Coordinates of C-alpha atoms in Angstrom, one line a residue:
M599 CA 43.8 30.1 -102.1
E600 CA 42.3 28.8 -105.3
S601 CA 39.3 30.9 -106.3
S602 CA 37.2 27.7 -107.0
L603 CA 37.4 26.9 -103.3
I604 CA 36.1 30.3 -102.3
R605 CA 32.3 30.5 -101.6
P606 CA 30.3 33.7 -101.1
T607 CA 29.9 34.6 -97.4
P608 CA 26.6 36.2 -96.5
A609 CA 26.8 39.3 -94.2
A610 CA 24.4 41.8 -92.8
I611 CA 24.9 45.5 -92.7
G612 CA 22.7 47.8 -90.5
V613 CA 21.7 51.0 -92.3
V614 CA 20.6 53.3 -89.4
V615 CA 19.0 56.6 -90.3
R616 CA 18.3 59.2 -87.7
E617 CA 17.4 62.8 -88.2
G618 CA 18.8 63.0 -91.7
S619 CA 22.0 61.3 -90.8
V620 CA 23.3 57.7 -91.2
L621 CA 25.5 55.8 -88.8
L622 CA 28.9 54.9 -90.3
V623 CA 32.0 53.1 -88.8
R624 CA 35.6 53.1 -89.9
R625 CA 36.6 49.5 -90.5
N626 CA 39.8 48.0 -89.0
N627 CA 39.8 44.8 -91.1
P628 CA 39.5 43.8 -94.7
P629 CA 37.6 44.2 -96.8
D630 CA 37.8 48.0 -96.7
A631 CA 40.1 48.5 -93.8
G632 CA 40.4 52.2 -93.0
K633 CA 37.3 53.0 -95.0
W634 CA 33.9 54.2 -93.6
G635 CA 30.9 52.0 -94.1
F636 CA 27.8 50.7 -92.4
P637 CA 28.2 48.5 -89.3
G638 CA 28.0 44.8 -90.2
G639 CA 29.4 41.4 -90.4
K640 CA 28.9 37.7 -91.0
I641 CA 25.6 36.1 -90.3
E642 CA 26.0 33.4 -87.7
P643 CA 24.5 29.9 -88.2
G644 CA 20.9 29.9 -87.1
E645 CA 20.8 33.7 -86.9
T646 CA 18.2 35.6 -88.9
L647 CA 19.2 38.4 -91.2
R648 CA 17.5 41.1 -89.1
A649 CA 19.0 39.7 -85.8
A650 CA 22.5 39.7 -87.4
A651 CA 22.1 43.4 -88.5
A652 CA 20.9 44.4 -85.0
R653 CA 23.7 42.4 -83.3
E654 CA 26.4 43.9 -85.5
V655 CA 25.3 47.5 -85.0
K656 CA 25.3 46.9 -81.2
E657 CA 28.7 45.1 -81.2
E658 CA 30.4 47.8 -83.4
T659 CA 28.8 51.0 -82.0
G660 CA 26.8 50.2 -78.8
V661 CA 23.6 51.5 -80.5
L662 CA 20.4 49.6 -80.2
V663 CA 18.2 49.3 -83.3
N664 CA 15.0 47.8 -84.6
P665 CA 15.8 46.2 -87.9
N666 CA 13.1 46.6 -90.5
Q667 CA 13.3 45.8 -94.2
V668 CA 16.0 44.7 -96.6
L669 CA 17.2 47.6 -98.8
T670 CA 19.5 45.8 -101.3
A671 CA 22.3 43.3 -101.6
L672 CA 25.9 44.1 -102.7
D673 CA 28.8 41.9 -103.8
V674 CA 32.2 42.6 -102.3
L675 CA 34.9 40.8 -104.3
D676 CA 38.5 41.1 -103.1
R677 CA 41.3 40.2 -105.5
D678 CA 45.0 40.0 -105.0
A679 CA 47.6 41.8 -107.3
H680 CA 47.3 39.0 -109.8
G681 CA 43.5 39.1 -110.0
S682 CA 42.9 36.0 -108.1
L683 CA 39.8 36.0 -105.8
R684 CA 40.7 36.2 -102.1
F685 CA 37.2 36.4 -100.8
H686 CA 33.6 37.2 -101.8
Y687 CA 31.0 38.7 -99.4
V688 CA 27.4 39.2 -100.2
L689 CA 26.3 42.2 -98.0
I690 CA 22.6 42.4 -97.3
A691 CA 21.7 46.0 -96.3
V692 CA 18.9 46.1 -93.6
L693 CA 17.2 49.4 -92.9
C694 CA 17.2 49.9 -89.1
D695 CA 15.4 52.4 -86.7
W696 CA 17.5 53.9 -83.9
I697 CA 16.2 53.0 -80.5
S698 CA 18.9 54.2 -78.1
G699 CA 22.5 54.7 -77.5
V700 CA 25.4 56.9 -78.3
A701 CA 27.6 55.7 -81.1
Q702 CA 31.0 54.6 -79.7
P703 CA 33.5 52.5 -81.7
A704 CA 33.9 48.9 -80.4
D705 CA 34.7 45.4 -81.6
D706 CA 36.5 45.7 -85.0
V707 CA 36.0 49.4 -85.8
S708 CA 38.2 52.4 -84.9
D709 CA 35.6 55.1 -85.1
A710 CA 31.8 55.6 -85.4
A711 CA 29.9 58.7 -86.4
W712 CA 26.6 60.0 -87.6
V713 CA 27.1 61.6 -91.1
E714 CA 24.5 63.8 -92.8
I715 CA 23.1 62.0 -95.8
A716 CA 22.8 65.2 -97.8
N717 CA 26.5 65.8 -97.5
I718 CA 27.8 62.2 -97.6
G719 CA 29.5 62.6 -100.9
S720 CA 31.5 65.6 -99.8
C721 CA 32.0 64.7 -96.1
G722 CA 35.7 64.1 -96.5
L723 CA 35.6 60.5 -95.3
L724 CA 37.1 57.7 -97.3
L725 CA 33.9 55.7 -98.0
S726 CA 33.4 52.1 -99.0
A727 CA 31.7 51.6 -102.4
S728 CA 28.0 52.1 -102.6
V729 CA 27.7 53.9 -99.2
P730 CA 26.1 57.1 -100.7
T731 CA 23.7 55.1 -102.8
V732 CA 22.6 52.8 -100.0
A733 CA 22.3 55.8 -97.6
A734 CA 20.1 57.6 -100.2
M735 CA 17.9 54.5 -100.6
A736 CA 17.5 54.3 -96.8
W737 CA 16.6 58.0 -96.6
A738 CA 14.0 57.7 -99.3
L739 CA 12.3 54.6 -97.7
R740 CA 12.6 55.8 -94.1
D741 CA 11.3 59.3 -94.6
G742 CA 9.2 58.8 -97.7
Q743 CA 11.1 61.6 -99.4
S744 CA 13.1 61.9 -102.6
S745 CA 16.8 61.4 -102.2
P746 CA 18.8 64.2 -100.7
L747 CA 21.5 63.4 -103.2
G748 CA 19.4 64.2 -106.2
S749 CA 19.8 62.2 -109.4
A750 CA 23.2 60.8 -108.3
A751 CA 21.3 58.2 -106.2
P752 CA 17.7 57.6 -107.3
A753 CA 15.2 56.3 -104.9
P754 CA 14.4 52.6 -105.5
S755 CA 11.4 51.6 -107.5
R756 CA 8.4 50.5 -105.4

């Protein structure tokens, strides 16, 4: 596909922090198939950002959440071997509070797990880009503490 025909696609990711851990899923589909990241997906027409985050978390893990504030936005650019753009997603990270549910993989993920934020960089999972940084931002905002990752992932300015 010619890159001039490709338009950025907005998507919501739910960043769920609970007891020092963050909810991650192993993706089945591109981008990042086989990698661990936050539950999320495309925002449906007429759907609010927060509603999309909550829906995606529930669809992919069965966990019910209360979506709060936007943490950050990330560009995901996928290129072929020749450098041509295949797709462009704008991922909007939404901090979510866990309400209920046990994380179980569903929809388009093969696994779901709670991962300790303090050990996320050394957890042995193949992570999508920016997962440790976004998890540290969520931890800092959710718990009002400094990042458990130290200077590697500074808390956002307020």
